[in-house]
């Protein structure tokens, strides 16, 4: 039974629930992809830099040093997998004098935590 004086918020919530029950994951992936493609045609590099900066600042206010260390480590590990060939062999010799991705992620997390603490 529908309410007579339903708020927009309530109507939107009910409509979203009904839509989610009638569509699968692929539907949402498709509309997300289309939306992303449309946005990329109508916005430039500065737009994405600005939303990235704002998102990073908002995240830094709600997450601690351990969060950044964890995501840095996970990112480094994931990138490490991409350095392997199809047989799991490391493509690089590891003697190039560069910091590992895991170490870079850890240091990045620590640096970001220091920035948060300086505010």
PDB file of C-alpha atoms in Angstrom:
ATOM      1  CA  UNK A   1       0.000   0.000   0.000  1.00  0.00           C
ATOM      2  CA  UNK A   2       1.478   3.368  -1.060  1.00  0.00           C
ATOM      3  CA  UNK A   3       1.655   6.312   1.283  1.00  0.00           C
ATOM      4  CA  UNK A   4      -0.059   9.530   0.178  1.00  0.00           C
ATOM      5  CA  UNK A   5       2.537  12.000   1.459  1.00  0.00           C
ATOM      6  CA  UNK A   6       5.721  10.034   0.853  1.00  0.00           C
ATOM      7  CA  UNK A   7       8.917  12.109   0.926  1.00  0.00           C
ATOM      8  CA  UNK A   8      11.264  12.123  -2.067  1.00  0.00           C
ATOM      9  CA  UNK A   9      13.852  10.400   0.064  1.00  0.00           C
ATOM     10  CA  UNK A  10      11.472   7.572   0.952  1.00  0.00           C
ATOM     11  CA  UNK A  11      10.233   7.246  -2.644  1.00  0.00           C
ATOM     12  CA  UNK A  12      13.824   7.111  -3.872  1.00  0.00           C
ATOM     13  CA  UNK A  13      14.754   4.481  -1.324  1.00  0.00           C
ATOM     14  CA  UNK A  14      11.757   2.318  -2.209  1.00  0.00           C
ATOM     15  CA  UNK A  15      12.440   2.721  -5.927  1.00  0.00           C
ATOM     16  CA  UNK A  16      16.096   1.805  -5.438  1.00  0.00           C
ATOM     17  CA  UNK A  17      15.141  -1.296  -3.483  1.00  0.00           C
ATOM     18  CA  UNK A  18      12.699  -2.393  -6.180  1.00  0.00           C
ATOM     19  CA  UNK A  19      15.301  -1.806  -8.896  1.00  0.00           C
ATOM     20  CA  UNK A  20      17.977  -3.734  -7.019  1.00  0.00           C
ATOM     21  CA  UNK A  21      15.636  -6.706  -6.708  1.00  0.00           C
ATOM     22  CA  UNK A  22      14.909  -6.772 -10.428  1.00  0.00           C
ATOM     23  CA  UNK A  23      18.452  -6.236 -11.781  1.00  0.00           C
ATOM     24  CA  UNK A  24      21.682  -8.144 -11.275  1.00  0.00           C
ATOM     25  CA  UNK A  25      25.306  -7.152 -10.848  1.00  0.00           C
ATOM     26  CA  UNK A  26      25.860  -6.841 -14.608  1.00  0.00           C
ATOM     27  CA  UNK A  27      23.156  -4.158 -14.861  1.00  0.00           C
ATOM     28  CA  UNK A  28      24.908  -1.979 -12.308  1.00  0.00           C
ATOM     29  CA  UNK A  29      28.322  -2.588 -13.865  1.00  0.00           C
ATOM     30  CA  UNK A  30      26.981  -1.522 -17.256  1.00  0.00           C
ATOM     31  CA  UNK A  31      25.341   1.679 -16.051  1.00  0.00           C
ATOM     32  CA  UNK A  32      28.422   2.481 -13.968  1.00  0.00           C
ATOM     33  CA  UNK A  33      30.650   2.053 -16.995  1.00  0.00           C
ATOM     34  CA  UNK A  34      28.379   4.222 -19.142  1.00  0.00           C
ATOM     35  CA  UNK A  35      28.310   6.905 -16.475  1.00  0.00           C
ATOM     36  CA  UNK A  36      32.080   6.849 -16.138  1.00  0.00           C
ATOM     37  CA  UNK A  37      32.556   7.113 -19.895  1.00  0.00           C
ATOM     38  CA  UNK A  38      30.103  10.008 -20.108  1.00  0.00           C
ATOM     39  CA  UNK A  39      31.812  11.812 -17.240  1.00  0.00           C
ATOM     40  CA  UNK A  40      35.241  11.346 -18.807  1.00  0.00           C
ATOM     41  CA  UNK A  41      34.023  13.017 -22.016  1.00  0.00           C
ATOM     42  CA  UNK A  42      32.652  16.042 -20.185  1.00  0.00           C
ATOM     43  CA  UNK A  43      35.434  16.662 -17.637  1.00  0.00           C
ATOM     44  CA  UNK A  44      39.152  17.305 -17.885  1.00  0.00           C
ATOM     45  CA  UNK A  45      42.235  16.314 -15.898  1.00  0.00           C
ATOM     46  CA  UNK A  46      41.707  19.147 -13.389  1.00  0.00           C
ATOM     47  CA  UNK A  47      38.286  17.777 -12.462  1.00  0.00           C
ATOM     48  CA  UNK A  48      39.716  14.368 -11.627  1.00  0.00           C
ATOM     49  CA  UNK A  49      42.644  15.864  -9.727  1.00  0.00           C
ATOM     50  CA  UNK A  50      40.248  17.945  -7.630  1.00  0.00           C
ATOM     51  CA  UNK A  51      37.911  15.064  -6.758  1.00  0.00           C
ATOM     52  CA  UNK A  52      40.924  12.866  -6.002  1.00  0.00           C
ATOM     53  CA  UNK A  53      42.365  15.517  -3.679  1.00  0.00           C
ATOM     54  CA  UNK A  54      39.029  16.005  -1.908  1.00  0.00           C
ATOM     55  CA  UNK A  55      38.545  12.262  -1.543  1.00  0.00           C
ATOM     56  CA  UNK A  56      42.050  11.834  -0.173  1.00  0.00           C
ATOM     57  CA  UNK A  57      41.535  14.619   2.351  1.00  0.00           C
ATOM     58  CA  UNK A  58      38.202  13.174   3.488  1.00  0.00           C
ATOM     59  CA  UNK A  59      39.724   9.704   3.824  1.00  0.00           C
ATOM     60  CA  UNK A  60      42.691  11.043   5.789  1.00  0.00           C
ATOM     61  CA  UNK A  61      40.310  12.565   8.338  1.00  0.00           C
ATOM     62  CA  UNK A  62      38.591   9.238   8.992  1.00  0.00           C
ATOM     63  CA  UNK A  63      41.451   6.721   8.728  1.00  0.00           C
ATOM     64  CA  UNK A  64      44.611   6.178  10.742  1.00  0.00           C
ATOM     65  CA  UNK A  65      48.226   5.296   9.980  1.00  0.00           C
ATOM     66  CA  UNK A  66      47.511   1.569  10.063  1.00  0.00           C
ATOM     67  CA  UNK A  67      44.877   1.942   7.320  1.00  0.00           C
ATOM     68  CA  UNK A  68      47.381   3.568   4.970  1.00  0.00           C
ATOM     69  CA  UNK A  69      50.056   1.032   5.810  1.00  0.00           C
ATOM     70  CA  UNK A  70      47.634  -1.811   5.094  1.00  0.00           C
ATOM     71  CA  UNK A  71      46.437  -0.466   1.749  1.00  0.00           C
ATOM     72  CA  UNK A  72      50.017   0.350   0.780  1.00  0.00           C
ATOM     73  CA  UNK A  73      51.084  -3.186   1.561  1.00  0.00           C
ATOM     74  CA  UNK A  74      48.123  -4.678  -0.316  1.00  0.00           C
ATOM     75  CA  UNK A  75      48.820  -2.459  -3.318  1.00  0.00           C
ATOM     76  CA  UNK A  76      52.475  -3.402  -3.279  1.00  0.00           C
ATOM     77  CA  UNK A  77      51.635  -7.081  -3.074  1.00  0.00           C
ATOM     78  CA  UNK A  78      49.119  -6.793  -5.904  1.00  0.00           C
ATOM     79  CA  UNK A  79      51.651  -4.978  -8.062  1.00  0.00           C
ATOM     80  CA  UNK A  80      54.200  -7.632  -7.193  1.00  0.00           C
ATOM     81  CA  UNK A  81      51.942 -10.243  -8.748  1.00  0.00           C
ATOM     82  CA  UNK A  82      51.845  -8.219 -11.967  1.00  0.00           C
ATOM     83  CA  UNK A  83      55.663  -8.325 -12.080  1.00  0.00           C
ATOM     84  CA  UNK A  84      55.483 -12.101 -12.447  1.00  0.00           C
ATOM     85  CA  UNK A  85      55.103 -13.944 -15.722  1.00  0.00           C
ATOM     86  CA  UNK A  86      52.416 -16.561 -16.346  1.00  0.00           C
ATOM     87  CA  UNK A  87      54.519 -19.176 -14.520  1.00  0.00           C
ATOM     88  CA  UNK A  88      54.941 -17.055 -11.387  1.00  0.00           C
ATOM     89  CA  UNK A  89      58.563 -16.145 -12.164  1.00  0.00           C
ATOM     90  CA  UNK A  90      59.686 -12.638 -11.298  1.00  0.00           C
ATOM     91  CA  UNK A  91      60.356 -10.620 -14.460  1.00  0.00           C
ATOM     92  CA  UNK A  92      62.851  -8.277 -12.809  1.00  0.00           C
ATOM     93  CA  UNK A  93      66.182  -9.299 -11.358  1.00  0.00           C
ATOM     94  CA  UNK A  94      65.553  -7.334  -8.140  1.00  0.00           C
ATOM     95  CA  UNK A  95      69.015  -5.753  -8.262  1.00  0.00           C
ATOM     96  CA  UNK A  96      68.065  -2.445  -9.838  1.00  0.00           C
ATOM     97  CA  UNK A  97      68.569  -0.459  -6.627  1.00  0.00           C
ATOM     98  CA  UNK A  98      64.919   0.598  -6.514  1.00  0.00           C
ATOM     99  CA  UNK A  99      62.665   0.399  -3.494  1.00  0.00           C
ATOM    100  CA  UNK A 100      60.153  -2.456  -3.551  1.00  0.00           C
ATOM    101  CA  UNK A 101      56.500  -1.568  -4.060  1.00  0.00           C
ATOM    102  CA  UNK A 102      55.724  -2.969  -0.625  1.00  0.00           C
ATOM    103  CA  UNK A 103      58.303  -0.662   0.954  1.00  0.00           C
ATOM    104  CA  UNK A 104      57.059   2.305  -1.076  1.00  0.00           C
ATOM    105  CA  UNK A 105      53.502   1.611   0.052  1.00  0.00           C
ATOM    106  CA  UNK A 106      54.538   1.356   3.682  1.00  0.00           C
ATOM    107  CA  UNK A 107      56.542   4.582   3.506  1.00  0.00           C
ATOM    108  CA  UNK A 108      53.688   6.332   1.711  1.00  0.00           C
ATOM    109  CA  UNK A 109      51.270   5.280   4.439  1.00  0.00           C
ATOM    110  CA  UNK A 110      53.617   6.521   7.139  1.00  0.00           C
ATOM    111  CA  UNK A 111      54.129   9.849   5.343  1.00  0.00           C
ATOM    112  CA  UNK A 112      50.378  10.346   4.949  1.00  0.00           C
ATOM    113  CA  UNK A 113      49.849   9.568   8.637  1.00  0.00           C
ATOM    114  CA  UNK A 114      52.509  12.168   9.543  1.00  0.00           C
ATOM    115  CA  UNK A 115      50.705  14.743   7.398  1.00  0.00           C
ATOM    116  CA  UNK A 116      47.465  14.032   9.219  1.00  0.00           C
ATOM    117  CA  UNK A 117      49.146  14.407  12.590  1.00  0.00           C
ATOM    118  CA  UNK A 118      50.641  17.788  11.642  1.00  0.00           C
ATOM    119  CA  UNK A 119      47.185  19.345  11.110  1.00  0.00           C
TER     120      UNK A 119
END
